[in-house]
PDB file of C-alpha atoms in Angstrom:
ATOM      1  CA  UNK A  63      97.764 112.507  99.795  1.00 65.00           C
ATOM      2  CA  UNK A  64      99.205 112.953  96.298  1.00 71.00           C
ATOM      3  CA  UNK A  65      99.483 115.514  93.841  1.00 79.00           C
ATOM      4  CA  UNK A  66      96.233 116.013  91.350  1.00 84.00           C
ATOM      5  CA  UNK A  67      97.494 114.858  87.827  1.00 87.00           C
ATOM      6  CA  UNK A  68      94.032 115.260  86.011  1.00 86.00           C
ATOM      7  CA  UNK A  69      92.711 119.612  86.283  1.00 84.00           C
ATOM      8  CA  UNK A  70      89.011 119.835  87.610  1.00 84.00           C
ATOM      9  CA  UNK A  71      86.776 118.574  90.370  1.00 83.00           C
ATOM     10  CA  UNK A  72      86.123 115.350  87.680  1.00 87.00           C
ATOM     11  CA  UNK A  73      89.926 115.063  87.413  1.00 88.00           C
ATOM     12  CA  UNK A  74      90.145 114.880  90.960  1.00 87.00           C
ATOM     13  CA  UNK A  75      87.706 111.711  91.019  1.00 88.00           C
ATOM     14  CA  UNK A  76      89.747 109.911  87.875  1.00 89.00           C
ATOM     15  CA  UNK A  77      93.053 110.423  90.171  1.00 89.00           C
ATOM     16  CA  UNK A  78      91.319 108.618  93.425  1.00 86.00           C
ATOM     17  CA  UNK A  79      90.256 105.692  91.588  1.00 88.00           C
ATOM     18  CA  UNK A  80      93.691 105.139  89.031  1.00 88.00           C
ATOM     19  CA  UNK A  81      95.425 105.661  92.575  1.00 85.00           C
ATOM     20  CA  UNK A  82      93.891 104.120  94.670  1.00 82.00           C
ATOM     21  CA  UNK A  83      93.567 100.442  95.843  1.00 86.00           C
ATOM     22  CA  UNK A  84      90.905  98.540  97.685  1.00 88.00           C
ATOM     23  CA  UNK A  85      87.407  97.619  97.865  1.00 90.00           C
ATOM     24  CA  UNK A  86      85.883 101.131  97.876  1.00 91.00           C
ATOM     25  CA  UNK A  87      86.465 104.320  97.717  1.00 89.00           C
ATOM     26  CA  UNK A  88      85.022 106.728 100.108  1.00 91.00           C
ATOM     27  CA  UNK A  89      85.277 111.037  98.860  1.00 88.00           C
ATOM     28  CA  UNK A  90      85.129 113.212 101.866  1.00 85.00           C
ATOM     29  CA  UNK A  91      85.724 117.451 101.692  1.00 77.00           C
ATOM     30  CA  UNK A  92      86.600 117.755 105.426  1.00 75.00           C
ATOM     31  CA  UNK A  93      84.935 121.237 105.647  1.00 77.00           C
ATOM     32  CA  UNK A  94      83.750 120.410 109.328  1.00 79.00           C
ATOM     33  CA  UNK A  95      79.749 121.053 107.933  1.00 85.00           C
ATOM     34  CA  UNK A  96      78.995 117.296 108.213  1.00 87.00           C
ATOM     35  CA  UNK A  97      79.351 114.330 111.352  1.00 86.00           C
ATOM     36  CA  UNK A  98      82.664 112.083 109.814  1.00 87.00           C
ATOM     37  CA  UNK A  99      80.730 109.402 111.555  1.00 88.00           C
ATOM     38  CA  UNK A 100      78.360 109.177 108.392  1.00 89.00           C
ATOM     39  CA  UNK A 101      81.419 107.849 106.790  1.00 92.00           C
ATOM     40  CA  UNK A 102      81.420 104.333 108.797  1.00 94.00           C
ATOM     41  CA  UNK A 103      77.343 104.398 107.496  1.00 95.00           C
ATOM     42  CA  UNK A 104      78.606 104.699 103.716  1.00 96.00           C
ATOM     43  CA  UNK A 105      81.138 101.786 104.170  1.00 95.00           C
ATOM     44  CA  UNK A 106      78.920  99.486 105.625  1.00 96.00           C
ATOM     45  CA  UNK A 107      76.140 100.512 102.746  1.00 97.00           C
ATOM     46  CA  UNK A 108      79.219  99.687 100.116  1.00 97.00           C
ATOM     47  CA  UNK A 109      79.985  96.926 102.353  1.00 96.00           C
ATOM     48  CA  UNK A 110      76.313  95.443 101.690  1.00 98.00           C
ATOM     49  CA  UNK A 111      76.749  95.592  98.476  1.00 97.00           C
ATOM     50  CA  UNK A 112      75.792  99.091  97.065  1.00 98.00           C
ATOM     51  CA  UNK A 113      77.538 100.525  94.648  1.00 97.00           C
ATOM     52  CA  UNK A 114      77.378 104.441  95.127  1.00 97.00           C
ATOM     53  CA  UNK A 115      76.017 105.429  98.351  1.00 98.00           C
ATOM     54  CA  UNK A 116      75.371 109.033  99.182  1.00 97.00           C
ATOM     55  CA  UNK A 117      75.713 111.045 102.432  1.00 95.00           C
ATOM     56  CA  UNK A 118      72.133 112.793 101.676  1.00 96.00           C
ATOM     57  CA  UNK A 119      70.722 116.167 103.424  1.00 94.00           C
ATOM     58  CA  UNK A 120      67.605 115.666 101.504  1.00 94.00           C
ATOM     59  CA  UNK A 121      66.885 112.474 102.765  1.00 94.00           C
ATOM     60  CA  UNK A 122      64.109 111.353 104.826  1.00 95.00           C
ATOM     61  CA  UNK A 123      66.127 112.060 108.778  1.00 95.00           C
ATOM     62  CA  UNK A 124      68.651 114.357 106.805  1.00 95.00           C
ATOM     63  CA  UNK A 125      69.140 118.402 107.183  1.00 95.00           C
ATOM     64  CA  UNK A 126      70.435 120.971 104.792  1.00 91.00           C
ATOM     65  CA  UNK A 127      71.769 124.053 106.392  1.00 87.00           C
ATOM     66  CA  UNK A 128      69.704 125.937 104.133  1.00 87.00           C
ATOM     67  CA  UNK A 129      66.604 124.517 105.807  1.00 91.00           C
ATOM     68  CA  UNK A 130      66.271 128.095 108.165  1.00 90.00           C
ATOM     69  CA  UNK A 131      66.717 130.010 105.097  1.00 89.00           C
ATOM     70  CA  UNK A 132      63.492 131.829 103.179  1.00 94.00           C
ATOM     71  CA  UNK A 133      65.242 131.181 100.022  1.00 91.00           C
ATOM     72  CA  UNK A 134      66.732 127.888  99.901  1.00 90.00           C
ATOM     73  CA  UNK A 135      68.785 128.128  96.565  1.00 87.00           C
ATOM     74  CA  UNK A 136      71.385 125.618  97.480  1.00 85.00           C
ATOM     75  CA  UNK A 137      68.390 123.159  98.352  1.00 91.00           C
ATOM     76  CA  UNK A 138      66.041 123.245  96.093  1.00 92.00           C
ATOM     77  CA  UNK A 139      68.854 123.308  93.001  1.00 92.00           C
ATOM     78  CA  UNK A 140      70.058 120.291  94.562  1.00 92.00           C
ATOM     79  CA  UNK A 141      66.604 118.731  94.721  1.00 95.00           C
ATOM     80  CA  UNK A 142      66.156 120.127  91.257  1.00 95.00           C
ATOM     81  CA  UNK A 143      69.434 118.054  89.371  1.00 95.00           C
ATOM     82  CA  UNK A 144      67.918 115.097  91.628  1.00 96.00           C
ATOM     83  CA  UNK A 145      64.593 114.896  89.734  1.00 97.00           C
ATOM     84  CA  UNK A 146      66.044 115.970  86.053  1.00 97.00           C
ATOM     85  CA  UNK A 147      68.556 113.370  86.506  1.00 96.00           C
ATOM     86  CA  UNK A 148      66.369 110.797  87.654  1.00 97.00           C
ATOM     87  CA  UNK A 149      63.575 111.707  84.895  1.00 97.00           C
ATOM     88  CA  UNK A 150      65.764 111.143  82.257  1.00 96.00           C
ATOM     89  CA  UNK A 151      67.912 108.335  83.486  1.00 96.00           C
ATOM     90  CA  UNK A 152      66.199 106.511  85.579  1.00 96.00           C
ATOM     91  CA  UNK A 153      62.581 106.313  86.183  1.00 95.00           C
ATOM     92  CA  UNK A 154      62.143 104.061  83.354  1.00 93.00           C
ATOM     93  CA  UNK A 155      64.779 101.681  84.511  1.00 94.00           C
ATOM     94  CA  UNK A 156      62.681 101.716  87.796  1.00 93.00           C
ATOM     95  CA  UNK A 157      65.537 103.166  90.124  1.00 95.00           C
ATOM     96  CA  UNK A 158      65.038 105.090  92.908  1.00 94.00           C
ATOM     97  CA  UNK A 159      65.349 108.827  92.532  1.00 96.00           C
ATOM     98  CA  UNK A 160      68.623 110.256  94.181  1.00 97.00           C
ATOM     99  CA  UNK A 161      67.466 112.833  96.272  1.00 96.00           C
ATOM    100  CA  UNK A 162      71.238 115.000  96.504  1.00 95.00           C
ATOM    101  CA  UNK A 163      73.450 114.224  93.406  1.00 95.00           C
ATOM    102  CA  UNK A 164      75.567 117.008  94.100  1.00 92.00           C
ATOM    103  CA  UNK A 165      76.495 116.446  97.450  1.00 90.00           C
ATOM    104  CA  UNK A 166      80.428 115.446  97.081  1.00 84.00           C
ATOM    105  CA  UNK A 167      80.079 113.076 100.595  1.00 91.00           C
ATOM    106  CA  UNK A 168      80.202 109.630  98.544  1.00 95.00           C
ATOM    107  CA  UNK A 169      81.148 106.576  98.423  1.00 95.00           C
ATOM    108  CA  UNK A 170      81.342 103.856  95.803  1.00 95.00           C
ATOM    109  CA  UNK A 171      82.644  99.985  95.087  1.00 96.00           C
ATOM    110  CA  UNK A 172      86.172  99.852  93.205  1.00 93.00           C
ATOM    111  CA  UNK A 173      84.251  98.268  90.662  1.00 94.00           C
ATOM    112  CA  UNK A 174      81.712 100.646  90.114  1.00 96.00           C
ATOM    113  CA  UNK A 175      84.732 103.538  90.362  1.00 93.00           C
ATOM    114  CA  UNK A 176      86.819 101.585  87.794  1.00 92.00           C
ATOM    115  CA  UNK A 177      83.579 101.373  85.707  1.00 93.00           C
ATOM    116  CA  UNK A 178      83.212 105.346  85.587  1.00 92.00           C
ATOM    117  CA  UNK A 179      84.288 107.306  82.683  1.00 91.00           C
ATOM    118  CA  UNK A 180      84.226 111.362  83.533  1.00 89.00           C
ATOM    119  CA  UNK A 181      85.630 113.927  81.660  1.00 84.00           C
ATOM    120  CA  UNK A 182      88.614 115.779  82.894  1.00 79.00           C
ATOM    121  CA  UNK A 183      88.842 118.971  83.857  1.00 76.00           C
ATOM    122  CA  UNK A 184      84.777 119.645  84.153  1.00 79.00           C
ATOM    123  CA  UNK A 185      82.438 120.591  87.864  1.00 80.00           C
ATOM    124  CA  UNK A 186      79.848 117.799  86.806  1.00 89.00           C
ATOM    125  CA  UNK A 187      81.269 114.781  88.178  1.00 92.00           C
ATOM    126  CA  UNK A 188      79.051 114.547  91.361  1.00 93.00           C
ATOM    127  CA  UNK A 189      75.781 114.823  88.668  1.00 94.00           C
ATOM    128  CA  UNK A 190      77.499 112.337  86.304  1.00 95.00           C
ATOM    129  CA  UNK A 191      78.346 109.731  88.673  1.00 96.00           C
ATOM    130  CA  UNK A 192      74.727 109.518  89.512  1.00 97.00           C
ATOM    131  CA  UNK A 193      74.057 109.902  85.681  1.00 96.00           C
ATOM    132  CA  UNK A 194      76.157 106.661  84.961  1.00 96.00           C
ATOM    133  CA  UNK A 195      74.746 104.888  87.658  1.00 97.00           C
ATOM    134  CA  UNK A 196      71.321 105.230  86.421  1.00 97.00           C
ATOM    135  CA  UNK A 197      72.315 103.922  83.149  1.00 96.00           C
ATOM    136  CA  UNK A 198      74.353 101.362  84.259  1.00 95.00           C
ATOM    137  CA  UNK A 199      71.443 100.234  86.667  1.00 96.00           C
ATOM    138  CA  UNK A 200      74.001 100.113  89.992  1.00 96.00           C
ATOM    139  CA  UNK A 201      72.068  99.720  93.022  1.00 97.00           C
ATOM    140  CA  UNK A 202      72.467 103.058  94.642  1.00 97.00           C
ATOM    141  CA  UNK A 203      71.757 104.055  98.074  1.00 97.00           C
ATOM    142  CA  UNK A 204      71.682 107.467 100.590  1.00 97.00           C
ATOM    143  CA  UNK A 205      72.271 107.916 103.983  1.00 96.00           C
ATOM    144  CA  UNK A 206      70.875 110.920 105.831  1.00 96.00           C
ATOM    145  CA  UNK A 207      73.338 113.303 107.252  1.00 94.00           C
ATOM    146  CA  UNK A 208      72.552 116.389 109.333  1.00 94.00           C
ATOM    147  CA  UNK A 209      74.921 119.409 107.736  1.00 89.00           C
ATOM    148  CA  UNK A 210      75.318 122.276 109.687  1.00 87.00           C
ATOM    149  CA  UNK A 211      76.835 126.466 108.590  1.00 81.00           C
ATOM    150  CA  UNK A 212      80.571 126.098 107.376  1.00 75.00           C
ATOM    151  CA  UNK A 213      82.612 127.472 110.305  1.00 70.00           C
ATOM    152  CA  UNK A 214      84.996 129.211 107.685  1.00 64.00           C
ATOM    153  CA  UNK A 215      86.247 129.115 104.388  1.00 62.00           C
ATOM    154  CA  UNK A 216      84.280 129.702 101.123  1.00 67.00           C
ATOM    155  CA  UNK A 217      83.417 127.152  98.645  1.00 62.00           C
ATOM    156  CA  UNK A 218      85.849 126.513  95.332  1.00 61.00           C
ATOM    157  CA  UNK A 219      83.041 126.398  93.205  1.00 62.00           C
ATOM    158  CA  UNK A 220      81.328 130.100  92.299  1.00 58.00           C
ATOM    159  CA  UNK A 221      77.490 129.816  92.091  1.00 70.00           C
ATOM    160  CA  UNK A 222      76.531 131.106  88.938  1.00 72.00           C
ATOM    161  CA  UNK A 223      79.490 129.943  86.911  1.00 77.00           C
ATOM    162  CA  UNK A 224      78.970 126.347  88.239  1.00 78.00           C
ATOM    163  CA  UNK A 225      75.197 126.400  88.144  1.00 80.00           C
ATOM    164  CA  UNK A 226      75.893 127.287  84.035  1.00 87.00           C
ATOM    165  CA  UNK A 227      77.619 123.997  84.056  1.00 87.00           C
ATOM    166  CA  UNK A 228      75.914 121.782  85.799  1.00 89.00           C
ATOM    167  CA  UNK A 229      72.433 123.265  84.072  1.00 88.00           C
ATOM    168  CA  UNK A 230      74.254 122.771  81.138  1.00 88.00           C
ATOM    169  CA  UNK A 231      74.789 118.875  81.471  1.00 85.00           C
ATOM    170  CA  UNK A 232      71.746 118.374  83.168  1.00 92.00           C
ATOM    171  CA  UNK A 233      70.202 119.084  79.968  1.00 91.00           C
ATOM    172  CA  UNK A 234      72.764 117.721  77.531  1.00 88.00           C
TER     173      UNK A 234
END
């Protein structure tokens, strides 16, 4: 644990890899909505020689909680950023879409980390690691994870204000 020197969710990301030491580097919000055994399944991934590997609940064997839902906002925007990103970025570098860029449950090699370049103080870092990794052509992985309703708490990140932003670099 340390004190956050850089402001944002992207700051947050610049701070674990200047900090940090080792092989990989392995982001986890302990909000209780996801197994932490899927962690030991995004080492070995990194250990196997991916670069970014994402816990995915869009995944083939994966489960969003918004799956009983009507309206599945949280899914579908998800699913959404996965196919912009991957349409501009990486289908004609032949990668494999990423099927849940925004899901924070990552992990990724020290080299790739040391490799990233985000911009303090901004929500997009989850869409612009993927981003970078499609232009960078890292090999890229997902592992399914089954997330389940948040016990308690409320999520940092206000929908409409961070959906502006994210839409916003999506398309930027």
């Amino acid at each position: 644990m340390c004190a956050q020197a850089n402001a944002g969710y992207s700051g947050a990301y610049m701070d674990c890899v200047d900090l940090a030491d080792g092989k990989a580097f392995v982001v986890f919000h302990p909000k209780g909505t996801i197994p932490t055994a899927s962690l030991a399944h995004i080492v070995e991934r990194i250990d196997a020689g991916a670069d970014l590997v994402i816990a995915s609940r869009m995944a083939p064997g994966g489960r969003n909680a918004d799956d009983d839902q009507v309206l599945r906002h949280r899914k579908w925007f998800g699913l959404f950023s996965g196919a912009v990103l991957w349409l501009r970025f990486g289908r004609k570098r032949g990668l494999p879409r990423v099927t849940d860029p925004l899901h924070g449950i990552r992990g990724f090699s020290a080299r790739f980390g040391r490799e990233l370049r985000l911009e303090p103080g901004l929500v997009t870092a989850d869409l612009d690691i993927v981003k970078q990794a499609y232009l960078n052509s890292a090999v890229m992985e997902e592992v399914p994870v089954v997330e389940v309703e948040r016990l308690s708490g409320k999520t940092n990140f206000p929908t409409f204000r961070t959906g502006r932003r994210l839409v916003g670099f999506l398309f930027s």
